[in-house]
XYZ file of C-alpha atoms in Angstrom:
378
model
C 1.818 -40.941 -0.888
C 3.526 -39.088 1.996
C 2.789 -39.548 5.699
C 0.306 -36.676 5.847
C -1.628 -37.903 2.819
C -1.753 -41.361 4.373
C -3.086 -39.932 7.629
C -5.743 -37.937 5.764
C -6.813 -41.097 3.966
C -7.058 -43.126 7.174
C -8.522 -40.459 9.479
C -12.275 -40.381 10.099
C -13.275 -36.716 10.638
C -16.710 -37.878 11.806
C -15.297 -40.233 14.426
C -14.685 -39.762 18.137
C -11.779 -37.408 18.891
C -8.875 -38.928 20.785
C -8.390 -35.886 23.011
C -4.619 -36.282 22.798
C -4.125 -33.645 20.092
C -5.997 -30.389 19.562
C -9.396 -31.212 17.971
C -8.330 -34.864 17.866
C -6.409 -34.271 14.643
C -3.854 -36.918 13.643
C -1.023 -34.657 12.469
C 2.285 -33.836 14.116
C 3.889 -30.394 14.082
C 5.808 -30.930 10.851
C 2.668 -32.087 9.013
C 0.491 -29.192 10.227
C 0.086 -25.852 8.478
C -1.146 -24.035 11.598
C 0.820 -24.086 14.849
C -0.787 -23.022 18.134
C 1.577 -21.936 20.897
C 0.086 -22.102 24.415
C 1.269 -19.375 26.792
C -0.076 -20.106 30.300
C 0.784 -16.710 31.804
C -1.320 -14.474 34.069
C 1.097 -12.391 36.106
C -0.603 -9.006 35.685
C -4.300 -9.911 35.815
C -5.995 -7.136 37.760
C -9.381 -8.607 38.708
C -9.972 -12.370 38.376
C -7.264 -14.973 37.789
C -7.377 -18.389 36.114
C -6.566 -17.640 32.483
C -3.233 -19.490 32.729
C -5.325 -22.673 32.850
C -7.013 -21.878 29.524
C -4.686 -23.715 27.092
C -5.074 -27.013 28.942
C -8.852 -26.569 29.296
C -9.288 -25.596 25.634
C -7.243 -28.614 24.533
C -9.593 -30.861 26.507
C -12.750 -29.093 25.271
C -11.564 -29.224 21.650
C -12.450 -32.925 21.524
C -16.115 -31.840 21.505
C -15.757 -29.721 18.344
C -17.054 -31.355 15.153
C -14.574 -30.803 12.343
C -16.881 -29.868 9.469
C -16.688 -26.115 8.921
C -19.152 -24.659 6.406
C -16.706 -21.842 5.623
C -13.856 -24.227 4.853
C -15.192 -27.813 4.688
C -11.825 -29.568 4.425
C -9.993 -27.193 6.741
C -8.958 -29.996 9.086
C -6.722 -31.387 6.328
C -4.395 -28.419 6.709
C -3.552 -29.592 10.202
C -3.729 -27.603 13.434
C -1.108 -28.592 15.975
C -0.773 -27.275 19.522
C 2.704 -27.412 20.977
C 3.220 -28.523 24.552
C 3.139 -25.693 27.056
C 6.559 -24.630 28.281
C 6.743 -25.567 31.959
C 9.183 -22.715 32.555
C 6.442 -20.257 31.587
C 3.910 -21.826 33.949
C 6.415 -21.951 36.801
C 7.529 -18.357 36.391
C 3.939 -17.168 36.010
C 2.966 -18.811 39.296
C 5.971 -17.342 41.110
C 5.483 -13.835 39.756
C 1.713 -13.899 40.239
C 2.248 -14.289 43.986
C 4.647 -11.365 43.914
C 2.197 -9.324 41.842
C -0.506 -9.897 44.455
C 1.840 -8.615 47.178
C 2.795 -5.692 44.945
C -0.821 -4.692 44.377
C -1.566 -4.916 48.107
C 1.227 -2.408 48.756
C 0.088 0.163 46.186
C -0.486 3.520 47.863
C 1.405 2.598 51.040
C 4.538 4.824 51.303
C 5.973 2.650 54.074
C 6.275 -0.262 51.664
C 7.655 1.756 48.739
C 11.129 0.184 48.619
C 9.722 -3.335 48.848
C 7.094 -2.516 46.242
C 9.633 -1.145 43.757
C 11.711 -4.318 44.084
C 8.639 -6.440 43.339
C 7.718 -4.201 40.392
C 11.172 -4.591 38.866
C 11.017 -8.382 39.216
C 7.583 -8.471 37.551
C 8.745 -6.221 34.706
C 11.844 -8.368 34.185
C 9.578 -11.413 33.968
C 7.429 -9.672 31.363
C 10.506 -8.870 29.286
C 11.669 -12.496 29.575
C 8.301 -13.776 28.346
C 8.185 -11.280 25.480
C 11.569 -12.398 24.165
C 10.692 -16.073 24.599
C 7.430 -15.692 22.655
C 9.158 -13.583 20.008
C 11.735 -16.292 19.274
C 9.106 -19.059 19.264
C 6.865 -17.221 16.800
C 9.749 -16.143 14.600
C 10.826 -19.785 14.281
C 7.282 -20.859 13.338
C 6.981 -18.183 10.646
C 10.465 -19.040 9.329
C 9.331 -22.654 8.943
C 6.511 -21.504 6.643
C 3.769 -22.208 9.183
C 0.829 -20.041 10.220
C 1.278 -18.931 13.847
C -1.372 -18.723 16.585
C -0.919 -17.822 20.251
C -3.234 -19.132 22.962
C -3.042 -17.320 26.297
C -3.004 -16.619 29.074
C -3.663 -12.980 29.787
C -3.634 -10.357 27.047
C -0.047 -9.292 27.744
C 1.202 -12.505 26.117
C 1.207 -11.624 22.366
C 3.597 -8.638 22.490
C 6.603 -10.719 21.432
C 4.456 -12.206 18.648
C 3.546 -8.726 17.394
C 7.230 -7.747 17.435
C 8.199 -10.937 15.577
C 5.706 -10.179 12.808
C 7.258 -6.716 12.556
C 10.505 -8.419 11.532
C 8.721 -10.316 8.753
C 6.233 -7.760 7.391
C 7.132 -4.175 6.552
C 3.601 -3.063 7.397
C 0.498 -4.670 8.866
C -2.586 -3.861 10.888
C -4.080 -5.247 14.077
C -7.764 -6.083 14.406
C -8.420 -6.151 18.148
C -11.709 -7.598 19.392
C -12.005 -6.630 23.035
C -14.120 -4.983 25.719
C -11.129 -2.805 26.646
C -8.732 -0.556 24.729
C -5.628 -1.844 26.573
C -3.938 1.464 25.764
C -2.748 2.349 29.273
C 0.910 3.241 29.673
C 2.343 0.739 32.188
C -0.912 0.162 34.069
C -0.266 -0.123 37.812
C 3.346 0.811 36.955
C 3.797 -2.576 35.258
C 5.348 -2.236 31.788
C 3.885 -5.480 30.476
C 0.440 -5.274 32.036
C -2.413 -6.966 30.204
C -4.035 -3.506 30.182
C -1.043 -2.085 28.270
C -0.698 -4.585 25.432
C -1.876 -2.262 22.656
C 0.023 0.734 24.050
C 3.131 -1.440 23.754
C 2.097 -2.805 20.352
C 1.964 0.741 18.969
C 5.705 1.004 19.646
C 6.191 -1.521 16.830
C 6.656 0.795 13.850
C 5.456 -1.826 11.358
C 1.988 -1.736 12.949
C 0.445 0.827 10.620
C -3.086 0.582 11.987
C -4.877 -0.598 15.115
C -8.615 -1.169 14.680
C -10.423 -1.871 17.948
C -13.890 -3.429 17.924
C -16.373 -3.958 20.744
C -14.800 -1.495 23.172
C -17.078 -0.620 26.087
C -14.757 0.132 28.995
C -11.971 2.715 28.724
C -10.354 5.601 30.597
C -9.421 9.209 29.807
C -5.750 8.328 29.288
C -6.733 5.825 26.608
C -9.069 8.318 24.943
C -6.166 10.753 24.689
C -4.008 8.082 23.034
C -6.768 7.432 20.493
C -7.360 11.114 19.752
C -3.658 11.894 19.360
C -2.918 8.877 17.145
C -3.690 10.713 13.881
C -6.093 7.916 12.920
C -3.505 5.188 13.499
C -5.930 3.917 16.140
C -9.550 3.601 15.021
C -12.186 2.455 17.486
C -15.594 0.917 16.839
C -17.182 1.352 20.246
C -19.756 -1.239 21.234
C -22.413 1.351 22.119
C -21.986 3.181 18.803
C -22.257 -0.054 16.808
C -25.347 -1.119 18.746
C -26.971 2.274 18.219
C -26.438 1.997 14.463
C -27.995 -1.468 14.506
C -30.975 -0.262 16.559
C -31.502 2.416 13.903
C -31.527 -0.050 11.009
C -27.904 -0.421 9.922
C -27.015 -4.068 9.279
C -24.107 -5.878 10.893
C -22.728 -6.502 7.390
C -22.538 -2.752 6.759
C -20.761 -2.195 10.074
C -18.346 -5.045 9.368
C -17.576 -3.633 5.946
C -16.730 -0.286 7.589
C -14.415 -2.095 9.998
C -12.739 -4.086 7.219
C -12.264 -0.971 5.094
C -10.211 0.502 7.947
C -7.715 -2.365 7.822
C -4.646 -2.760 5.594
C -4.215 -5.889 3.472
C -2.091 -7.749 6.040
C -4.017 -8.293 9.291
C -3.142 -9.700 12.690
C -6.156 -10.572 14.870
C -5.886 -10.132 18.621
C -8.978 -11.578 20.295
C -9.699 -11.008 23.959
C -12.623 -13.307 24.778
C -14.269 -10.511 26.788
C -15.054 -8.854 23.465
C -17.956 -11.320 23.385
C -21.146 -11.077 25.409
C -20.287 -12.250 28.970
C -22.805 -15.073 28.683
C -20.245 -16.679 26.360
C -17.322 -16.113 28.738
C -18.816 -15.745 32.242
C -15.537 -16.424 34.041
C -13.246 -14.155 32.017
C -11.018 -11.903 34.101
C -12.639 -8.510 33.463
C -16.187 -9.028 32.128
C -18.214 -6.050 30.864
C -21.932 -6.022 29.926
C -22.625 -5.827 26.186
C -20.336 -7.294 23.568
C -20.715 -9.409 20.463
C -22.505 -12.651 19.838
C -20.292 -15.546 18.745
C -21.584 -15.475 15.161
C -21.155 -11.700 14.934
C -17.461 -12.073 15.715
C -17.048 -14.952 13.270
C -18.912 -13.000 10.583
C -16.522 -10.071 11.034
C -13.490 -12.320 10.581
C -15.197 -13.921 7.584
C -15.662 -10.480 5.998
C -11.954 -9.773 6.508
C -11.152 -12.945 4.562
C -13.800 -12.317 1.893
C -12.238 -8.904 1.250
C -9.021 -10.547 0.066
C -7.030 -9.504 3.132
C -4.567 -11.990 4.559
C -4.591 -12.946 8.217
C -0.909 -13.271 9.108
C -1.384 -14.457 12.685
C -3.824 -14.385 15.566
C -4.136 -14.788 19.293
C -6.915 -15.742 21.704
C -6.633 -14.599 25.287
C -8.369 -14.174 28.648
C -10.427 -17.375 28.538
C -10.883 -18.455 32.166
C -12.122 -22.010 32.792
C -14.968 -22.172 35.296
C -16.479 -25.018 37.287
C -17.857 -26.445 34.035
C -16.458 -26.556 30.488
C -18.502 -23.688 29.013
C -15.772 -21.022 28.765
C -13.282 -23.527 27.354
C -15.916 -24.903 24.960
C -16.571 -21.441 23.514
C -12.831 -20.758 23.390
C -12.141 -24.014 21.530
C -14.816 -23.284 18.935
C -13.654 -19.716 18.436
C -10.048 -20.848 18.082
C -11.073 -23.409 15.437
C -12.919 -20.775 13.375
C -10.003 -18.352 13.621
C -7.511 -21.012 12.506
C -9.678 -22.139 9.601
C -10.390 -18.635 8.344
C -6.737 -17.656 8.678
C -5.827 -20.703 6.601
C -8.435 -19.782 4.026
C -7.086 -16.237 3.782
C -3.643 -17.624 2.941
C -4.820 -20.135 0.332
C -3.952 -19.988 -3.342
C -6.736 -18.794 -5.661
C -9.155 -21.540 -6.677
C -11.517 -22.091 -9.545
C -15.106 -21.730 -8.353
C -17.855 -23.108 -10.534
C -21.022 -21.064 -9.985
C -24.450 -22.670 -10.113
C -27.550 -20.552 -10.529
C -29.455 -21.909 -7.540
C -26.552 -22.801 -5.256
C -26.052 -20.558 -2.265
C -22.745 -22.237 -1.492
C -20.179 -23.734 -3.846
C -17.264 -25.943 -2.902
C -14.238 -26.211 -5.179
C -10.895 -27.950 -4.758
C -7.745 -25.898 -5.189
C -4.078 -26.790 -5.463
C -2.422 -29.081 -2.920
C -5.808 -30.526 -1.982
C -6.828 -27.224 -0.373
C -10.574 -26.973 -0.628
C -12.238 -23.589 -0.726
C -15.746 -22.495 0.155
C -17.360 -19.548 -1.586
C -20.710 -17.852 -1.197
C -22.565 -15.367 -3.315
C -21.533 -12.475 -1.060
C -17.837 -13.155 -1.481
C -17.405 -10.414 -4.033
C -19.451 -7.799 -2.170
């Protein structure tokens, strides 16, 4: 029996979480299949700050998450490990955020143009530094045979991750759940703005498709990018989805349309503001509308049920408030994303069907337990 098997045997998944590790799990990095990289960065936030505090807050809130997951009952046995946040990232984010605030104050003032351009260049250099740092970190995780997850921070943070996956996969798609398109070219003249993440991601040639879901706030420039993309960018606008639902179309049907737009290898980029603001009241740029928690989880579940593989994911723009609510929702969403990503990567399992059973649990190889439901083949 190896160390991990011994820990699984001794660990009580129904017990009180220690709070030391993410979700109170007992595994170290080597023993874990899923590695979460915290990126406490918020240099380019354009409305409300605070998302750099999300990784620490989500780690704390994760102790409140019960480990049984009806989609993947033994998912915790895979191991989810969150690395320690790099203090260099936090330090540089704080320094550049102050400069970004000065930069934004000087926008439109010709007298301050020279000073402003110097600040802009420093901020852009910082964004490039972060991108390369994240790229190397994620490349190392993938090379080690682990499943990578990024926890921001603002939505600019996963660009290096997206580039790293482009070095591993010849072609893959991005499923973006978000209130915003993030397709602006260097928003506020900042190359690595959080509002430009998907514009930059489209420069990665291996990204064959970008499917955006929940969009309800966008500009003319972004609409032009969508319309000129030759269907490389496909958008499921929040208002259009809601209208279909009001007229009798089920969420399952809409999800199946979304999934059909995706290639077989999928990266999920989740901006928490894709959810209804009641679930993320302190997020940086909230917009009325959005998805319920279970709607978002159901969509990801349909991606997995379709046989597509989730090759990585990120969660961004969670902003801790005066209470733990935003972090609590973020921790639960992160857990579901990790578990469903793990399930999508699992080896096929034998599922014994029972006439009256809605759900069937069956053990696969390497003690990986799978959960199947009657819709799985839909």
